[in-house]
CSV table of C-alpha atoms and ligand atoms in Angstrom, one decimal:
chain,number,residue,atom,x,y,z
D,230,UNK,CA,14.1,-36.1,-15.3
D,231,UNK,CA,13.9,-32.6,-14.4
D,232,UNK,CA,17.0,-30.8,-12.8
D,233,UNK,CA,16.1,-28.9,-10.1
D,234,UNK,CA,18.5,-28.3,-8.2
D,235,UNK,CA,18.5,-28.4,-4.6
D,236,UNK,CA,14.6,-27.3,-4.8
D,237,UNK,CA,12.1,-29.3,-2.6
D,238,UNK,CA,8.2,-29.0,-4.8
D,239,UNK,CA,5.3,-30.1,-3.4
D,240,UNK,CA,2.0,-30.5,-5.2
D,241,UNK,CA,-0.2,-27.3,-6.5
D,242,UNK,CA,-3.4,-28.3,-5.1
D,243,UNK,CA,-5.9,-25.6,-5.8
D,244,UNK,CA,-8.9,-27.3,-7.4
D,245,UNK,CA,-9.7,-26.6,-11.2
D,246,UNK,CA,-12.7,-24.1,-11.8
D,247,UNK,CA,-14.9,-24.8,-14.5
D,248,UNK,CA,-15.2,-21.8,-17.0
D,249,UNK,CA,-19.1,-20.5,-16.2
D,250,UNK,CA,-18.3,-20.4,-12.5
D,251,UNK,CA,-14.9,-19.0,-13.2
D,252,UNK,CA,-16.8,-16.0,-15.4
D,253,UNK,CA,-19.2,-15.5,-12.4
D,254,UNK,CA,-16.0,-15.4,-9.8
D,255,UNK,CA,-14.2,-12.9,-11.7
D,256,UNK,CA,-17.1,-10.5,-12.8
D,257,UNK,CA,-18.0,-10.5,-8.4
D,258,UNK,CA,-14.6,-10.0,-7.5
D,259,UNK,CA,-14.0,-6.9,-10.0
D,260,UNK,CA,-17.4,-5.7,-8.8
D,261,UNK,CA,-16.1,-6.0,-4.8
D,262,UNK,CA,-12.5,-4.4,-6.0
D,263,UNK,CA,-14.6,-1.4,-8.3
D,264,UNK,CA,-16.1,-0.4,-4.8
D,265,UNK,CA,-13.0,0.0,-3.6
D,266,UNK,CA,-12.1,4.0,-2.4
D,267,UNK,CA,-9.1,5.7,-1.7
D,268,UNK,CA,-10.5,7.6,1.7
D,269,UNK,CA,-9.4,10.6,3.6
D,270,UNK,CA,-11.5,10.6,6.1
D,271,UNK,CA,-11.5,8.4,8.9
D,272,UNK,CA,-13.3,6.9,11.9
D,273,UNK,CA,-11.2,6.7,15.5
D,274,UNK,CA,-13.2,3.3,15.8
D,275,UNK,CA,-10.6,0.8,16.9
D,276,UNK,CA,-9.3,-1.7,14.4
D,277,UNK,CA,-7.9,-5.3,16.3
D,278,UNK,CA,-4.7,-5.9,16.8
D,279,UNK,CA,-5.1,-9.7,14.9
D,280,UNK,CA,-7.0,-7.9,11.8
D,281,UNK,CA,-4.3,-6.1,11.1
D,282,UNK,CA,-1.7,-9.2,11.3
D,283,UNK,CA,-4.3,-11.3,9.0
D,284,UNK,CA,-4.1,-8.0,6.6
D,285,UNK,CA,0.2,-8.3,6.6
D,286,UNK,CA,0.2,-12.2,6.2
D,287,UNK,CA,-2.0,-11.7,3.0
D,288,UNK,CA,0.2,-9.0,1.5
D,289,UNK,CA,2.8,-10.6,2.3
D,290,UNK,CA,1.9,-14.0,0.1
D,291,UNK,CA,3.0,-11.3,-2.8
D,292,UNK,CA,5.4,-12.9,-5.2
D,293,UNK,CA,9.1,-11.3,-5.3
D,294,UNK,CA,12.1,-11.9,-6.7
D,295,UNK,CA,13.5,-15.0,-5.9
D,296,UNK,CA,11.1,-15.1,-2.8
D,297,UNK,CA,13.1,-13.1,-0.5
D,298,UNK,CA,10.1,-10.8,0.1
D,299,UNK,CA,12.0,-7.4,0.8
D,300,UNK,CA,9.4,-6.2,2.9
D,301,UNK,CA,9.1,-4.9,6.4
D,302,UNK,CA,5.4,-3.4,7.6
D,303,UNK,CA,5.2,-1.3,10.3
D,304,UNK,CA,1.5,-1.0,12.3
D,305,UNK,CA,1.1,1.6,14.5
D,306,UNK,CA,-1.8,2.4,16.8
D,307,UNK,CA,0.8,4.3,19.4
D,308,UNK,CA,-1.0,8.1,19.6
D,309,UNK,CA,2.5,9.4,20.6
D,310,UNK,CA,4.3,8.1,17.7
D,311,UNK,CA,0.8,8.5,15.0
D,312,UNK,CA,1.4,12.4,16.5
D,313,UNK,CA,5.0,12.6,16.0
D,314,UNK,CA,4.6,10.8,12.2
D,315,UNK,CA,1.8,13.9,11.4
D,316,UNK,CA,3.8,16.3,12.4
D,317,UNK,CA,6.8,15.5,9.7
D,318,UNK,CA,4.6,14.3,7.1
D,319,UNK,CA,3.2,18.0,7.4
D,320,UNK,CA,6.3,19.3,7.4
D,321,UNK,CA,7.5,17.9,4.4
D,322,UNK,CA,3.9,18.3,3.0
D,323,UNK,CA,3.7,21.8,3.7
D,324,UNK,CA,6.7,22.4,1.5
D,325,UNK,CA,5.3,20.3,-1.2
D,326,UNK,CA,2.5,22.5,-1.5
D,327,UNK,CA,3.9,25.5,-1.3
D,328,UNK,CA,6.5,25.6,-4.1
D,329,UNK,CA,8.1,22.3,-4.3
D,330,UNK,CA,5.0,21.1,-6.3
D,331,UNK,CA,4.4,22.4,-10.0
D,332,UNK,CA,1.5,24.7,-10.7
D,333,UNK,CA,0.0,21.9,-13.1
D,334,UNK,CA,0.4,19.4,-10.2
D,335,UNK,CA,-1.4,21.3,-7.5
D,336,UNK,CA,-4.1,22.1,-10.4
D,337,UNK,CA,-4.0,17.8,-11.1
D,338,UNK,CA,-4.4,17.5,-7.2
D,339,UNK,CA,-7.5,20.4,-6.9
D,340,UNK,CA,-10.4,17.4,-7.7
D,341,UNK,CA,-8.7,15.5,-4.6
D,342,UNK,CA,-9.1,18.5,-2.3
D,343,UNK,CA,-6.1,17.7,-0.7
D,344,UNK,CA,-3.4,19.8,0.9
D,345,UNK,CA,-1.0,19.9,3.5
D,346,UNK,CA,-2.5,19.1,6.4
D,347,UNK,CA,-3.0,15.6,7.3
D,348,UNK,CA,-5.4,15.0,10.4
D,349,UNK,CA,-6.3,11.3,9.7
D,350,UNK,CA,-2.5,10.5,10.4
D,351,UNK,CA,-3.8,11.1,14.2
D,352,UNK,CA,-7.7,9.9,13.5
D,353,UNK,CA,-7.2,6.6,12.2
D,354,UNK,CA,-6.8,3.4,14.4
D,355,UNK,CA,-3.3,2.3,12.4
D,356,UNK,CA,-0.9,3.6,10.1
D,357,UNK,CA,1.1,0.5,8.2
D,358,UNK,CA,4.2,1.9,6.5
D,359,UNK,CA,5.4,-0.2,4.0
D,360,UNK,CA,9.4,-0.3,3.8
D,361,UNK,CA,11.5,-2.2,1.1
D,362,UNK,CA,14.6,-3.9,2.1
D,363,UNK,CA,17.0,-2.8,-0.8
D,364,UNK,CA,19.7,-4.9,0.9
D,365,UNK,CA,20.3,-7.9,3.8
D,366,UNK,CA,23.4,-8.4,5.7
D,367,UNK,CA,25.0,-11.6,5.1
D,368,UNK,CA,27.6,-11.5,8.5
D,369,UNK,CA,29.7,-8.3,6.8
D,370,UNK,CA,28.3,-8.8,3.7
D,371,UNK,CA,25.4,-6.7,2.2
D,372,UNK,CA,23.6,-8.9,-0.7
D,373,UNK,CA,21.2,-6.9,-2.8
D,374,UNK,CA,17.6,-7.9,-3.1
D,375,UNK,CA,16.1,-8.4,-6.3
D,376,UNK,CA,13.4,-6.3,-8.0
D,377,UNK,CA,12.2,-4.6,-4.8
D,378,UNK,CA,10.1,-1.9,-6.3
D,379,UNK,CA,8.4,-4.6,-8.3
D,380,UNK,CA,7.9,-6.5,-5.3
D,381,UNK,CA,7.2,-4.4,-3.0
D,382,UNK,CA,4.5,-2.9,-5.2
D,383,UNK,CA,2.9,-6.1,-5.5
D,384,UNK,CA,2.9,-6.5,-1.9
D,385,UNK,CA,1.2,-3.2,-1.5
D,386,UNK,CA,-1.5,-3.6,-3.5
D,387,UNK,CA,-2.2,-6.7,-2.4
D,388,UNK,CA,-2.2,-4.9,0.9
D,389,UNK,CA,-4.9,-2.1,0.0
D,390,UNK,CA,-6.9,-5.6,-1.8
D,391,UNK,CA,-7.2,-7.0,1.5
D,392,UNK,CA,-7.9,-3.6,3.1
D,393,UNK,CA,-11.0,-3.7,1.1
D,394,UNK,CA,-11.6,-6.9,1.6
D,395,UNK,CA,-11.5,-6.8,5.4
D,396,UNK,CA,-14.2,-3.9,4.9
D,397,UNK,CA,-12.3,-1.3,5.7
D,398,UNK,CA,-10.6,1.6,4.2
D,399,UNK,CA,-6.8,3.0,2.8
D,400,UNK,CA,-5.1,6.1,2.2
D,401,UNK,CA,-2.0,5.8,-0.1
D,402,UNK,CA,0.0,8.6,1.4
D,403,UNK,CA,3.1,9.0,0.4
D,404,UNK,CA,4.8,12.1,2.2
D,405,UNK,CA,8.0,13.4,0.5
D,406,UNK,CA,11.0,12.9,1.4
D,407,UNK,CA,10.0,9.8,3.5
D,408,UNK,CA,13.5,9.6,5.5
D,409,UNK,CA,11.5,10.8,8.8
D,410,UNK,CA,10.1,7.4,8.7
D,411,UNK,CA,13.7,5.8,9.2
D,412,UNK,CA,14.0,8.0,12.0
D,413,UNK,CA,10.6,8.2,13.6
D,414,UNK,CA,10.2,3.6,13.5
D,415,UNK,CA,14.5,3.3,13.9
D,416,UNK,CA,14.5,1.1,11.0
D,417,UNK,CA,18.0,-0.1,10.0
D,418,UNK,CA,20.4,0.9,7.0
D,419,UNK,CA,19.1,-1.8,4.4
D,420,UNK,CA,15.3,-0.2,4.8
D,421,UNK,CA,13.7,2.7,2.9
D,422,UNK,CA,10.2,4.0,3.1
D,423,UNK,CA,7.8,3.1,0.2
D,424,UNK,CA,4.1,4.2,1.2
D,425,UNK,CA,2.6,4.9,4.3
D,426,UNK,CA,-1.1,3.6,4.5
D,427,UNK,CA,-3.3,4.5,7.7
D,428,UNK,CA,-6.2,2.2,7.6
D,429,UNK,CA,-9.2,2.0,9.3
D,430,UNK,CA,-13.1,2.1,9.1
D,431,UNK,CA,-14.7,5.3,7.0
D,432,UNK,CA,-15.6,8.6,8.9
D,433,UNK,CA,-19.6,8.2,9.2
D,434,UNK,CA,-20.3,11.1,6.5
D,435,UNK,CA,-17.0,10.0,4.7
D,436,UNK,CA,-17.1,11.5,1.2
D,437,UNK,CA,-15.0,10.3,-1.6
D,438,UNK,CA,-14.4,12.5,-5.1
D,439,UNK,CA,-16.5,11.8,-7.8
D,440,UNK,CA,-14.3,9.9,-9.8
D,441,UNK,CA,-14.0,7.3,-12.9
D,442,UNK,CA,-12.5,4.3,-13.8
D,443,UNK,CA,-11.1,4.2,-17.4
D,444,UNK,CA,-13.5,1.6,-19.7
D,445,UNK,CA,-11.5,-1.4,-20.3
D,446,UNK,CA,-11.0,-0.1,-24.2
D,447,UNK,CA,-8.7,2.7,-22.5
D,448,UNK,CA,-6.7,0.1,-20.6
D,449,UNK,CA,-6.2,-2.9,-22.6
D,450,UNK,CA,-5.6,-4.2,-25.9
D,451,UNK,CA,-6.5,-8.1,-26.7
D,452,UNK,CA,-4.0,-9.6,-29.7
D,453,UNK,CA,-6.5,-12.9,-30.3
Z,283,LIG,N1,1.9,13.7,-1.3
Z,283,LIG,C1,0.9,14.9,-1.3
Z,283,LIG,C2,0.5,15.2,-2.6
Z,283,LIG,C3,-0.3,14.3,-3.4
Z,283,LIG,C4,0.2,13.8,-4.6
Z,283,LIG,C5,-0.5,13.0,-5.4
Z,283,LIG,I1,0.2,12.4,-7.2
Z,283,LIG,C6,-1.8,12.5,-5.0
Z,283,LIG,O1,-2.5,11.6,-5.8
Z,283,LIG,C7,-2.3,13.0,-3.8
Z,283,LIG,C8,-1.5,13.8,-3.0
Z,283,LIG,C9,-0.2,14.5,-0.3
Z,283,LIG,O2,-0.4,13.4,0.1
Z,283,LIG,O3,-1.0,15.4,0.0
């Protein structure tokens, strides 16, 4: 018999699909995820409350190391504290672009049209910021999480999947340094800002860059 330890299992109980529906499953779902867009500009329409929970549970089924899913999301639709997060992101940002950021980075950026100022951090119904818990506190004792960035970049594209999925849309922002995130949510010692995502439906003449996706040759290599 099978040691394991002081586990409890249960059974798996996803059915078995068959291999022709499984092909037509997997060549719809890339076509849904190909659609997806990383979108800067934003619709104020309001986004509920319980879409966004539904949106955290699913990134949050995200595997992690030993399951201790060192993740803590923070939604907010507060206009006072959305203000207050633009305003130090563009601080930071406007730094970034104007001498922290290499020449060949700025030039890498130019096809984005991006720059300092960042307006959807007010326009959009919700920014979720992602933190990973690097630590917990056992009583006095702080007990070290295990592949966080691994799991917590799991989580978050998990995240931005059911973004898409929920037919709405995602900005990957990640401001830098992040620490004014700490401050701004008061989020304790053994938390660190990863991304910050605002969410919400697409601006009505919402354009995207004209971009494309490397051919599967480029990305993968099949040893048969
Ligand atoms: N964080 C900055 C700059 C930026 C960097 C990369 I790499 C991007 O893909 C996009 C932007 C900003 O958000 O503007």
């Amino acid at each position: 018999m099978k040691d394991t330890g002081n586990s409890t299992f249960i059974p798996y109980t996803r059915p078995w699909i068959d291999s022709e529906e499984m092909k037509h499953r997997t060549k719809e779902f890339y076509q849904l995820m190909d659609q997806r867009r990383t979108v800067r500009m934003f619709s104020d329409t309001p986004v509920s409350r319980e879409v966004v929970e539904n949106i955290l549970l699913a990134a949050s089924t995200a595997p992690s190391g030993a399951h201790k899913q060192p993740w803590t999301f923070c939604a907010i639709s507060d206009s006072t504290m959305k203000a207050k997060i633009r305003e130090a992101a563009e601080e930071e940002e406007f730094r970034n672009y104007h001498g922290r950021m290499s020449q060949r980075w700025l030039k890498d950026l130019e096809p984005f049209g991006t720059n300092w100022q960042k307006p959807f951090l007010e326009i959009a119904p919700w920014i979720l910021v992602v933190f990973r818990r690097i630590f917990e506190w056992e009583g006095e004792q702080k007990v070290n999480n295990y592949y966080v960035q691994e799991s917590v970049g799991l989580a978050a594209g998990m995240l931005l999947t059911a973004i898409h999925h929920a037919g709405l849309v995602s900005l990957t922002h990640t401001p830098s340094p992040m620490n004014f995130l700490t401050e701004i949510l008061e989020r304790p010692d053994n938390e660190r800002p990863f991304l910050l995502i605002p969410i919400g439906y697409p601006a009505e003449d919402a354009q995207v860059p004209n971009i494309h996706r490397k051919s599967l040759e480029e990305i993968a290599l099949f040893f048969e």
